[in-house]
mmCIF file of C-alpha atoms and ligand atoms in Angstrom:
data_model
loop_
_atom_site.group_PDB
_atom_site.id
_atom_site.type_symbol
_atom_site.label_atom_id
_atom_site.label_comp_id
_atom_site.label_asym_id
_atom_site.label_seq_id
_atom_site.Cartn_x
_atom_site.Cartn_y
_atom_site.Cartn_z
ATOM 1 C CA UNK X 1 -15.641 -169.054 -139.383
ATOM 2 C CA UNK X 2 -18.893 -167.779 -137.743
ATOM 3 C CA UNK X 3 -18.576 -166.050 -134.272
ATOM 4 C CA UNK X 4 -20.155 -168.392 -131.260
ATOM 5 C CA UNK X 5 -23.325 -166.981 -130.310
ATOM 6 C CA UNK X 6 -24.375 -166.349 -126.593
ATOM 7 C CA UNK X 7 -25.911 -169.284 -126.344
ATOM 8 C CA UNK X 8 -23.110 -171.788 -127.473
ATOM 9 C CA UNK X 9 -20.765 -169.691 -125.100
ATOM 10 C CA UNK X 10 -23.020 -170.387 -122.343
ATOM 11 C CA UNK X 11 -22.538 -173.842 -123.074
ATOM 12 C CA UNK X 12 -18.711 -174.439 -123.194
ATOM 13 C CA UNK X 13 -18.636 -172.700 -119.973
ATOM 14 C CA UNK X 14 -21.658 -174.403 -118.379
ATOM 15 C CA UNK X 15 -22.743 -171.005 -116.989
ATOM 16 C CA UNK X 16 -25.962 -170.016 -116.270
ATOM 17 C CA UNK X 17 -26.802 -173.069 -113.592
ATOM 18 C CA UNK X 18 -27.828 -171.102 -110.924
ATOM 19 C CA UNK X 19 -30.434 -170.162 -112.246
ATOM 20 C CA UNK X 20 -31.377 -173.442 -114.753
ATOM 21 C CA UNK X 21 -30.832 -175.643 -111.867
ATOM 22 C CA UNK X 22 -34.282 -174.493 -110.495
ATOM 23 C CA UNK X 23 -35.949 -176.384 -112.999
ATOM 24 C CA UNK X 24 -34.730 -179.583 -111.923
ATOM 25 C CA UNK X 25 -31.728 -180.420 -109.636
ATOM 26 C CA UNK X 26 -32.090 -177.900 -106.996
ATOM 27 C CA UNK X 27 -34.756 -180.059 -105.396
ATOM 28 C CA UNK X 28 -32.163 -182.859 -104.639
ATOM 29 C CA UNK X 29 -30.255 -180.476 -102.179
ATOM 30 C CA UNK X 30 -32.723 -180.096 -100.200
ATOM 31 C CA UNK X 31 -33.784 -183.577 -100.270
ATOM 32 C CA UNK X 32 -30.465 -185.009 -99.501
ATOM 33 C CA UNK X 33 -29.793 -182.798 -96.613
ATOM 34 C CA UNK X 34 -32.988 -183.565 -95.167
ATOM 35 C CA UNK X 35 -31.879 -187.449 -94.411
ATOM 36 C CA UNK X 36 -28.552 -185.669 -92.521
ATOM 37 C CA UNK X 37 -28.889 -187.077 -88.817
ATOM 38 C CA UNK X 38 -26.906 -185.738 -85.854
ATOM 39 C CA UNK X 39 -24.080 -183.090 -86.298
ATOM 40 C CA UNK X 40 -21.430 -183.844 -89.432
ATOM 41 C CA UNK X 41 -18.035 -182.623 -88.675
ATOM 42 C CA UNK X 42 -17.523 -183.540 -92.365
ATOM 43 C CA UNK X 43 -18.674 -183.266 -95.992
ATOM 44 C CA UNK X 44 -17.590 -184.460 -99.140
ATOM 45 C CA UNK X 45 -19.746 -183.336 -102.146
ATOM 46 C CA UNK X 46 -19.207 -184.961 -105.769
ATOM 47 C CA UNK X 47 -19.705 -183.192 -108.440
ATOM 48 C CA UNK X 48 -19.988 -180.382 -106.379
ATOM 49 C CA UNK X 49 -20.742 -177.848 -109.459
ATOM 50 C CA UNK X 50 -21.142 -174.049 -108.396
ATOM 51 C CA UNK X 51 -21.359 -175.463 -104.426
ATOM 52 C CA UNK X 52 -25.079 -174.966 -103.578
ATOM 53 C CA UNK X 53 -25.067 -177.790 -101.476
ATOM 54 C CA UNK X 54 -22.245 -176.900 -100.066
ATOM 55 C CA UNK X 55 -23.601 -173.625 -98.928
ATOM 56 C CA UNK X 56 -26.804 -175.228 -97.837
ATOM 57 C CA UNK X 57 -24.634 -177.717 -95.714
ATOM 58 C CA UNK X 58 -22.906 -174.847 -94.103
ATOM 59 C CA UNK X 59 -26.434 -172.952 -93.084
ATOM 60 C CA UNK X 60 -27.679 -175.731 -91.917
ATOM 61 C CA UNK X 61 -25.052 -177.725 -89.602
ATOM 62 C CA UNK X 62 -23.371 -175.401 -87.564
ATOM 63 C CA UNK X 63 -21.404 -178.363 -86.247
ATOM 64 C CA UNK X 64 -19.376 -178.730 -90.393
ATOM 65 C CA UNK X 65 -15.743 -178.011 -90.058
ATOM 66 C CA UNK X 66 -15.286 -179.544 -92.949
ATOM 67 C CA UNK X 67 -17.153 -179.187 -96.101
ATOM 68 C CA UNK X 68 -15.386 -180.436 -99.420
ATOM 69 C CA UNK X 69 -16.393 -180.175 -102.808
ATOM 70 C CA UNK X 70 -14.977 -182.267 -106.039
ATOM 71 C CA UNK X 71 -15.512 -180.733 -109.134
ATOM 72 C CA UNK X 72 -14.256 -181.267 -112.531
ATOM 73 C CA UNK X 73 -15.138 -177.844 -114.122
ATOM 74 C CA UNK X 74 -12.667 -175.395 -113.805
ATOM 75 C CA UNK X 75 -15.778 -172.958 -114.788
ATOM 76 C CA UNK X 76 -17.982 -174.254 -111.849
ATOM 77 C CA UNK X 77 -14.821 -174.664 -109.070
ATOM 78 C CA UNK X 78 -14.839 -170.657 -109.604
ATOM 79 C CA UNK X 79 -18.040 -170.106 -109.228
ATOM 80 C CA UNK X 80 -18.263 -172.227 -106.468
ATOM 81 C CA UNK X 81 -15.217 -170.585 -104.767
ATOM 82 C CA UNK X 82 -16.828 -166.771 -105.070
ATOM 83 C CA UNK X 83 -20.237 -168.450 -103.875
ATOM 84 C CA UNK X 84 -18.081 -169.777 -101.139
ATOM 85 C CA UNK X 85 -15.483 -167.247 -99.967
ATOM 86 C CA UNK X 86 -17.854 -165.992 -96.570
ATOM 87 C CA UNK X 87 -16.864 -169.995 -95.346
ATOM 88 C CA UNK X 88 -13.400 -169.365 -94.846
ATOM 89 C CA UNK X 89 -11.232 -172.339 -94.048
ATOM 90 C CA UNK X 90 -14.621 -173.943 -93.103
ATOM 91 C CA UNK X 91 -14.459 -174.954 -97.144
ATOM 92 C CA UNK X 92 -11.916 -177.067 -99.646
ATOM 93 C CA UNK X 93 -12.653 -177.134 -103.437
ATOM 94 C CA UNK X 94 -10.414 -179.462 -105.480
ATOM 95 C CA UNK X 95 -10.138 -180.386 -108.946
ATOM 96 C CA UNK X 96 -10.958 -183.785 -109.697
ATOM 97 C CA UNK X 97 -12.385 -186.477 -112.211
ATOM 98 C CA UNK X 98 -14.311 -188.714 -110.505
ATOM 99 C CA UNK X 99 -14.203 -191.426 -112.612
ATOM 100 C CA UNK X 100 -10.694 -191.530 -111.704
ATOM 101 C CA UNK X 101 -11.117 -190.378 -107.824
ATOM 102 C CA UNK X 102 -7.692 -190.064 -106.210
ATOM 103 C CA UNK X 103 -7.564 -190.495 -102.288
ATOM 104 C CA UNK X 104 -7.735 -187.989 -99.867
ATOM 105 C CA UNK X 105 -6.674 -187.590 -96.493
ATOM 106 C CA UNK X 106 -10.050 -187.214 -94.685
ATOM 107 C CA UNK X 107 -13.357 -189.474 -93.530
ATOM 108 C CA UNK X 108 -16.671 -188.216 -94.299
ATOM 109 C CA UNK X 109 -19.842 -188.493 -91.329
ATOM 110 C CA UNK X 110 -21.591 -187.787 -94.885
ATOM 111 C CA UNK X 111 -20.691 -187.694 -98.458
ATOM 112 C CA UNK X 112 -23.399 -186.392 -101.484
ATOM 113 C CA UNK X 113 -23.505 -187.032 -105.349
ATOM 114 C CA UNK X 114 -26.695 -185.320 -106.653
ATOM 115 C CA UNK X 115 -27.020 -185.136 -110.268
ATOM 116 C CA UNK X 116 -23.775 -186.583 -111.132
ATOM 117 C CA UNK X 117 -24.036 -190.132 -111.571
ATOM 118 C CA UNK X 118 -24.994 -190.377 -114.995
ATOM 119 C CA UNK X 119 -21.687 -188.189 -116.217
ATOM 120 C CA UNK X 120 -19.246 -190.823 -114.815
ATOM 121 C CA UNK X 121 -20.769 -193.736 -116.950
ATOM 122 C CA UNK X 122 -19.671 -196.843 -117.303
ATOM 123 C CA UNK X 123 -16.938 -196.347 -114.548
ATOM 124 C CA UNK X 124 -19.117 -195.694 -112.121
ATOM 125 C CA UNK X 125 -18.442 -198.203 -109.760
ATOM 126 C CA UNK X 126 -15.093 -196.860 -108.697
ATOM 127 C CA UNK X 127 -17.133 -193.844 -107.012
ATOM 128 C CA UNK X 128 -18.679 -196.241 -105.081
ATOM 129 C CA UNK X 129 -15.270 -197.852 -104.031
ATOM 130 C CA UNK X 130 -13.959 -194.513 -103.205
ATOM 131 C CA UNK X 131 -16.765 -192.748 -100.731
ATOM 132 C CA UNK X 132 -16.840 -196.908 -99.319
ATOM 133 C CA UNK X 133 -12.855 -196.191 -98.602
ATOM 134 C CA UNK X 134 -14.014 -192.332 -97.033
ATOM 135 C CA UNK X 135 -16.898 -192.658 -95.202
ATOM 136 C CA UNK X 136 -16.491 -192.451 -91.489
ATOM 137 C CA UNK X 137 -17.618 -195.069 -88.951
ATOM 138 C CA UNK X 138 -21.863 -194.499 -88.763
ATOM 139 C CA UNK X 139 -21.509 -192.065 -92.215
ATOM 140 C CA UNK X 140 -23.687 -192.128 -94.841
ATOM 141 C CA UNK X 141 -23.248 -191.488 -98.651
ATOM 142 C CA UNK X 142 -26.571 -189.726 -100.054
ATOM 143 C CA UNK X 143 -26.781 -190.317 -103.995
ATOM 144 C CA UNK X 144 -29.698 -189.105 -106.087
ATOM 145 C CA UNK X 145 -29.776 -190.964 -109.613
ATOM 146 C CA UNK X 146 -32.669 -190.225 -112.447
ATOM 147 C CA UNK X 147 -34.420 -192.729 -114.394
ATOM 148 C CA UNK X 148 -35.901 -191.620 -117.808
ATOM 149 C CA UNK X 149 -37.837 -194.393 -119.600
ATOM 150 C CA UNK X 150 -35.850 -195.058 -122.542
ATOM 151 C CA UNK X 151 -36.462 -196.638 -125.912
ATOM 152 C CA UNK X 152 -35.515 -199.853 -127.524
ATOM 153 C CA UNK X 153 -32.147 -197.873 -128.927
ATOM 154 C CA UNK X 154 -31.334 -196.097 -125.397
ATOM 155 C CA UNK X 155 -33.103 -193.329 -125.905
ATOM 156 C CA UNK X 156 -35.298 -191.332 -123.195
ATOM 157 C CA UNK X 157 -35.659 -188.103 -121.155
ATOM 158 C CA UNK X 158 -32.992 -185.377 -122.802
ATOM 159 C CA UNK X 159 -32.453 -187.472 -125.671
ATOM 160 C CA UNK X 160 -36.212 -187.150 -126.641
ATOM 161 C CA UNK X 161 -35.841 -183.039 -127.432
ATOM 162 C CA UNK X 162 -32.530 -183.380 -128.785
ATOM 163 C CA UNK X 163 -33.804 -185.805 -131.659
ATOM 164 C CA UNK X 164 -36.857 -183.465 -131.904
ATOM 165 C CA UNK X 165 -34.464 -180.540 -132.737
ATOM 166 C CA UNK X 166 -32.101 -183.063 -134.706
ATOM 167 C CA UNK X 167 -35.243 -184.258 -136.987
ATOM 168 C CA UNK X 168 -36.478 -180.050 -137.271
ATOM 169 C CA UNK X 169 -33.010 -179.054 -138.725
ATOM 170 C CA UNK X 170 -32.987 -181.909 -140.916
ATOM 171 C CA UNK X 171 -32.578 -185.703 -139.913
ATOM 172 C CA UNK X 172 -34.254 -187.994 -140.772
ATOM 173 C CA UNK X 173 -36.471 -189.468 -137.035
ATOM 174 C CA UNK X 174 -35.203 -193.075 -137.961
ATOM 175 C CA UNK X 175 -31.247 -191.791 -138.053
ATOM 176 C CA UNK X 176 -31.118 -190.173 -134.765
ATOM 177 C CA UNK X 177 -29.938 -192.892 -132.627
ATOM 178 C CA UNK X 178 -27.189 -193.820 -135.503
ATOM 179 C CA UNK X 179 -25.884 -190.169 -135.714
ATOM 180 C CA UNK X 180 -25.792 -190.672 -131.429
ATOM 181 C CA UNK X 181 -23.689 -193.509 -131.785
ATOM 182 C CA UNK X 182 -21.170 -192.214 -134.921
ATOM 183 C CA UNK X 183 -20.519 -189.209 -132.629
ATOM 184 C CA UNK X 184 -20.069 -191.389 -129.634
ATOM 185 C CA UNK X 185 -22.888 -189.108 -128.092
ATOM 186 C CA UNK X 186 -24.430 -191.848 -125.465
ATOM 187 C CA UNK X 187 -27.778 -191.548 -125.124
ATOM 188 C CA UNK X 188 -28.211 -189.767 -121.387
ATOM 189 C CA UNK X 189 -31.103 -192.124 -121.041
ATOM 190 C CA UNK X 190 -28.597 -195.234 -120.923
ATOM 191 C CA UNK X 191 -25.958 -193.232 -119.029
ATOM 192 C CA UNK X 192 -28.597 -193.687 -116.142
ATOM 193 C CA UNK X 193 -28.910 -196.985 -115.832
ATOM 194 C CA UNK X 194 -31.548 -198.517 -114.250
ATOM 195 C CA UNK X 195 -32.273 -199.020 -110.170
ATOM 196 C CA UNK X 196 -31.620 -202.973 -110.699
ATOM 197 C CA UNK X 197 -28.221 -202.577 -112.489
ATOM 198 C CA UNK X 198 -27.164 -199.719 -109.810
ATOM 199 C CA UNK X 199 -28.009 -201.469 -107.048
ATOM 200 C CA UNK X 200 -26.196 -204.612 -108.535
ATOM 201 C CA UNK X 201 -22.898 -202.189 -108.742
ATOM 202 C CA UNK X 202 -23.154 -200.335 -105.368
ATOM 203 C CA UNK X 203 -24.013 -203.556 -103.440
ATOM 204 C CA UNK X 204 -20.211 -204.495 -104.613
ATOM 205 C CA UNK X 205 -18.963 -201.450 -101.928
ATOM 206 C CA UNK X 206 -21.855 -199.867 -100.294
ATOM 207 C CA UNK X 207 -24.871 -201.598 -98.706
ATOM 208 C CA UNK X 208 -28.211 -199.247 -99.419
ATOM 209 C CA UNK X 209 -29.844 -198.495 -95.906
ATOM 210 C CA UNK X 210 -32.730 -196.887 -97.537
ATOM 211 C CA UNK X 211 -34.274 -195.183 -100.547
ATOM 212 C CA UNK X 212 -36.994 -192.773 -101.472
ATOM 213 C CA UNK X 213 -38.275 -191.792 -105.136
ATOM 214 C CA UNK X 214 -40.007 -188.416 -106.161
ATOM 215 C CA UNK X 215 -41.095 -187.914 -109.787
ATOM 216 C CA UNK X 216 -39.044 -184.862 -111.439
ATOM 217 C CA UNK X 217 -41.282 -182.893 -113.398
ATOM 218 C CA UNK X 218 -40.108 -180.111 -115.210
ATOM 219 C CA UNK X 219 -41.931 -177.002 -116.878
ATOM 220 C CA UNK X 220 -40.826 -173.866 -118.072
ATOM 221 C CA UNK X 221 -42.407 -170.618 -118.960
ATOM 222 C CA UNK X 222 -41.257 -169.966 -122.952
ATOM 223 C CA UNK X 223 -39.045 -171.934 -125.116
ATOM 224 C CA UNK X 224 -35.843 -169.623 -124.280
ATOM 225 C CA UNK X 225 -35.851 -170.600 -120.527
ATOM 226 C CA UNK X 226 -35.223 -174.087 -121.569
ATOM 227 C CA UNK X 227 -33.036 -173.548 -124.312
ATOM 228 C CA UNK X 228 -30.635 -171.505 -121.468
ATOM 229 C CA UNK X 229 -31.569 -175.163 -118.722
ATOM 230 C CA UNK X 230 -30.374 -177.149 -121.502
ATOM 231 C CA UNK X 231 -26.989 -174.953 -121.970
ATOM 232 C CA UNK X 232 -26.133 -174.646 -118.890
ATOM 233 C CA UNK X 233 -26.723 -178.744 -117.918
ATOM 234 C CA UNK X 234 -25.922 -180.338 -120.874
ATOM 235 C CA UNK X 235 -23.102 -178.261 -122.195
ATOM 236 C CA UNK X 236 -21.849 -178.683 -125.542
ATOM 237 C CA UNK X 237 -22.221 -182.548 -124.552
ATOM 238 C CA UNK X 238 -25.064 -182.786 -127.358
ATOM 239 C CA UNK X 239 -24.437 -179.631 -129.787
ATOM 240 C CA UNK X 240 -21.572 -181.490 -131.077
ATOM 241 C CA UNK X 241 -23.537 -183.885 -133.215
ATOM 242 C CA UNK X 242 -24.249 -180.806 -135.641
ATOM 243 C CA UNK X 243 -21.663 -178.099 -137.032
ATOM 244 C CA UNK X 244 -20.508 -175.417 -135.881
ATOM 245 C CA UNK X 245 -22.702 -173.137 -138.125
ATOM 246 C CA UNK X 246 -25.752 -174.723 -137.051
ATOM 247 C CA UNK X 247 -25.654 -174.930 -133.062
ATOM 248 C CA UNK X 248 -27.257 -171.758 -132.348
ATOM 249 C CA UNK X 249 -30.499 -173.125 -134.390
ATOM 250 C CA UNK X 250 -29.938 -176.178 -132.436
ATOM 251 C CA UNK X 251 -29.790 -175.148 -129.149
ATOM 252 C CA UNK X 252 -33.198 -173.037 -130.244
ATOM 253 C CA UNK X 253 -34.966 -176.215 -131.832
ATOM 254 C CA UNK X 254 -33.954 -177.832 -128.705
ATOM 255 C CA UNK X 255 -35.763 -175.002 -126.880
ATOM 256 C CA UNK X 256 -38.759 -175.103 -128.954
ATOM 257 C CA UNK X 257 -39.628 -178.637 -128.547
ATOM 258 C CA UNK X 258 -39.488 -178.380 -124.632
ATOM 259 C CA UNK X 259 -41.960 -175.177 -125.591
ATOM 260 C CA UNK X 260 -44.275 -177.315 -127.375
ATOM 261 C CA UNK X 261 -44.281 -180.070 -125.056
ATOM 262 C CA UNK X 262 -44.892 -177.946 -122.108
ATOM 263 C CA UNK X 263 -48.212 -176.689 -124.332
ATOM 264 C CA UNK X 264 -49.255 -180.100 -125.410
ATOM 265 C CA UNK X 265 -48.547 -181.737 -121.954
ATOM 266 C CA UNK X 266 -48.756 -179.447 -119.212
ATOM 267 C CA UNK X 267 -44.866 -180.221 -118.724
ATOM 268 C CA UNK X 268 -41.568 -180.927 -120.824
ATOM 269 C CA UNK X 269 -40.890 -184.013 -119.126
ATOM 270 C CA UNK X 270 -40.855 -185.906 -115.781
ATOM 271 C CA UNK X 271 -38.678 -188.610 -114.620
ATOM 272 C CA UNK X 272 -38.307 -190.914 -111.431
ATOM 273 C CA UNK X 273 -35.450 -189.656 -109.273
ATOM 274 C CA UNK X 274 -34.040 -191.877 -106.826
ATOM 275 C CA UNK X 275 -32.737 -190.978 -103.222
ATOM 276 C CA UNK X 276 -30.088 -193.838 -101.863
ATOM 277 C CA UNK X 277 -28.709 -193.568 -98.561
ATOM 278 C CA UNK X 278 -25.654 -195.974 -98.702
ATOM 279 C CA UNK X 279 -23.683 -196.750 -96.183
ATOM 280 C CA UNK X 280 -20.515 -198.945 -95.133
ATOM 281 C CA UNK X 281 -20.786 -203.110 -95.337
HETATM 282 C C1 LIG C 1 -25.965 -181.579 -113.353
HETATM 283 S S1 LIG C 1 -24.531 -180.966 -112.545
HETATM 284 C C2 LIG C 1 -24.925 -181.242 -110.820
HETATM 285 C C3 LIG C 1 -24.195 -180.274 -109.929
HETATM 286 C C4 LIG C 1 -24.623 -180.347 -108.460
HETATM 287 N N1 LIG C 1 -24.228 -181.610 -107.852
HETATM 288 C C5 LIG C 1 -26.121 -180.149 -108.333
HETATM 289 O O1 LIG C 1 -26.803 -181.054 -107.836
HETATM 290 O O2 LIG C 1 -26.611 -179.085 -108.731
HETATM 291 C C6 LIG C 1 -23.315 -182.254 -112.838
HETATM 292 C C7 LIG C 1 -21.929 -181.852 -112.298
HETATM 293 O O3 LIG C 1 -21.058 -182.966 -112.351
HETATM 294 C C8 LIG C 1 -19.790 -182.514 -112.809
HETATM 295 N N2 LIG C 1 -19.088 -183.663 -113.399
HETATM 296 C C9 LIG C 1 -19.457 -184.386 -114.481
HETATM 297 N N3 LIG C 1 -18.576 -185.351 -114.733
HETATM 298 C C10 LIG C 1 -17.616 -185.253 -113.771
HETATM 299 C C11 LIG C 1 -16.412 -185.968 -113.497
HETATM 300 N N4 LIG C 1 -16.014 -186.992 -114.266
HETATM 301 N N5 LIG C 1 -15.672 -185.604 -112.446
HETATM 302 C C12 LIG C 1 -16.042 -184.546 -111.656
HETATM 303 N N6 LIG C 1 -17.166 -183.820 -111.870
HETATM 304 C C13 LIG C 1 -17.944 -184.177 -112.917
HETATM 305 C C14 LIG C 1 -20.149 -181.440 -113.833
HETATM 306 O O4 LIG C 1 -19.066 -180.587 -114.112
HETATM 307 C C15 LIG C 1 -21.291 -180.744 -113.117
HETATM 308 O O5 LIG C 1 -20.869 -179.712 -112.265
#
């Protein structure tokens, strides 16, 4: 058996996303925060990963008593608790799968999901039942959700460099989406969904008070920054489709074709991301 190299370590433990999330999902804190009006008592954040938000939240509203995170990492709930600890009691990190969200005790004046959305595919819908069931009287649930244009087999945005690397160690262009689907890998880009079948699903629980869209462009400096963004997002969630022996050169081929995109292009991708600001019926 071949030790795991740094790389594929990175990945099981999804570390690194402090510093990867500055390509891309660090702008949605900011952006969702900016839509808080008046002075939450109370937070809920899904998905709450290594609790940036959370920590934002806190600087920002003096007035939080309140600020919970659900997370299903056990990696990321540390990280987040360390990154956390100068809150006090002021902050509540649980364990939890949110496509199976259990109740809790508590009304939110404002709940957040950024960058999650896609993970809890196709059960999404019961995240929309639960934050309906835990918002508080005048609260509002702030959701971002990404678009990638996708193919006629699902495939778009991260899919696009993983079947680059795929094809440079080996497969065949054509047999990408059929090694996907044999590995029950689901194509990230049909994970997302698109605006009209979300807004079909929320409008079951939530209604949408508002949106706004920005265009998430991404660029990177070298081919080993993104190979490290795509560790420490993705996980081992596409590294599985080759073995074991191979994953270092995939994460690397993965890393190169973001490098050569960002030469051809000017950038390694972009992608509408959507803002909703849901609140109760
Ligand atoms: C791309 S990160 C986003 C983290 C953070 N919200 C942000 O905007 O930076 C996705 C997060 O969702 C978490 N996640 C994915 N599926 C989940 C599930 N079923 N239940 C709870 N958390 C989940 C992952 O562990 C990860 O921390």
């Amino acid at each position: 058996m071949t030790a795991a190299s740094a790389v594929e370590i990175q990945a099981s433990t999804l570390a690194g996303y402090a510093d990867a999330s500055r390509l891309r999902q660090v702008q949605d804190r900011d952006w969702a925060l900016d839509q808080v009006t008046g002075e939450p008592g109370t937070l809920i954040d899904l998905g709450s990963g290594i609790g940036q938000l959370l920590q934002a939240a806190l600087e920002r509203f003096p007035t939080l008593r309140h600020a919970v995170g659900l997370e299903r990492s056990e990696h990321r709930l540390a990280e987040a608790a360390v990154r956390l600890q100068p809150y006090g009691e002021r902050v509540s990190l649980h364990p939890a799968d949110l496509t199976a969200p259990e109740p809790l005790p508590l009304r939110a004046d404002v709940i957040t999901q950024t960058s999650v959305l896609h993970w809890l595919y196709p059960w999404e819908e019961r995240i929309f039942a639960w934050a309906a069931a835990h918002l508080a009287p005048g609260g509002s649930f702030l959701l971002t959700t990404y678009h990638p244009a996708r193919d006629a087999h699902g495939l778009g945005g991260e899919d696009e460099l993983v079947r680059d690397a795929l094809v440079a160690l080996g497969t065949p262009y054509e047999e990408v989406p059929g090694l996907l689907a044999r590995a029950d890998v689901l194509p990230i880009a049909t994970r997302t969904r698109t605006v009209e079948d979300l807004a079909e699903v929320i409008g079951r629980h939530l209604r949408v008070a508002g949106h706004l869209e920005r265009d998430a462009v991404v660029t990177v400096d070298g081919a080993a920054q993104y190979e490290h963004f795509h560790a420490a997002t993705f996980g081992d969630y596409y590294s599985r489709l080759v073995p074991a022996e191979r994953r270092a050169a995939f994460f690397r081929a993965v890393g190169e074709s973001a490098w050569r995109r960002q030469t051809e292009r000017g950038h390694v991708s972009h992608m509408p991301v959507r803002l909703w600001t849901l609140t109760s019926r």
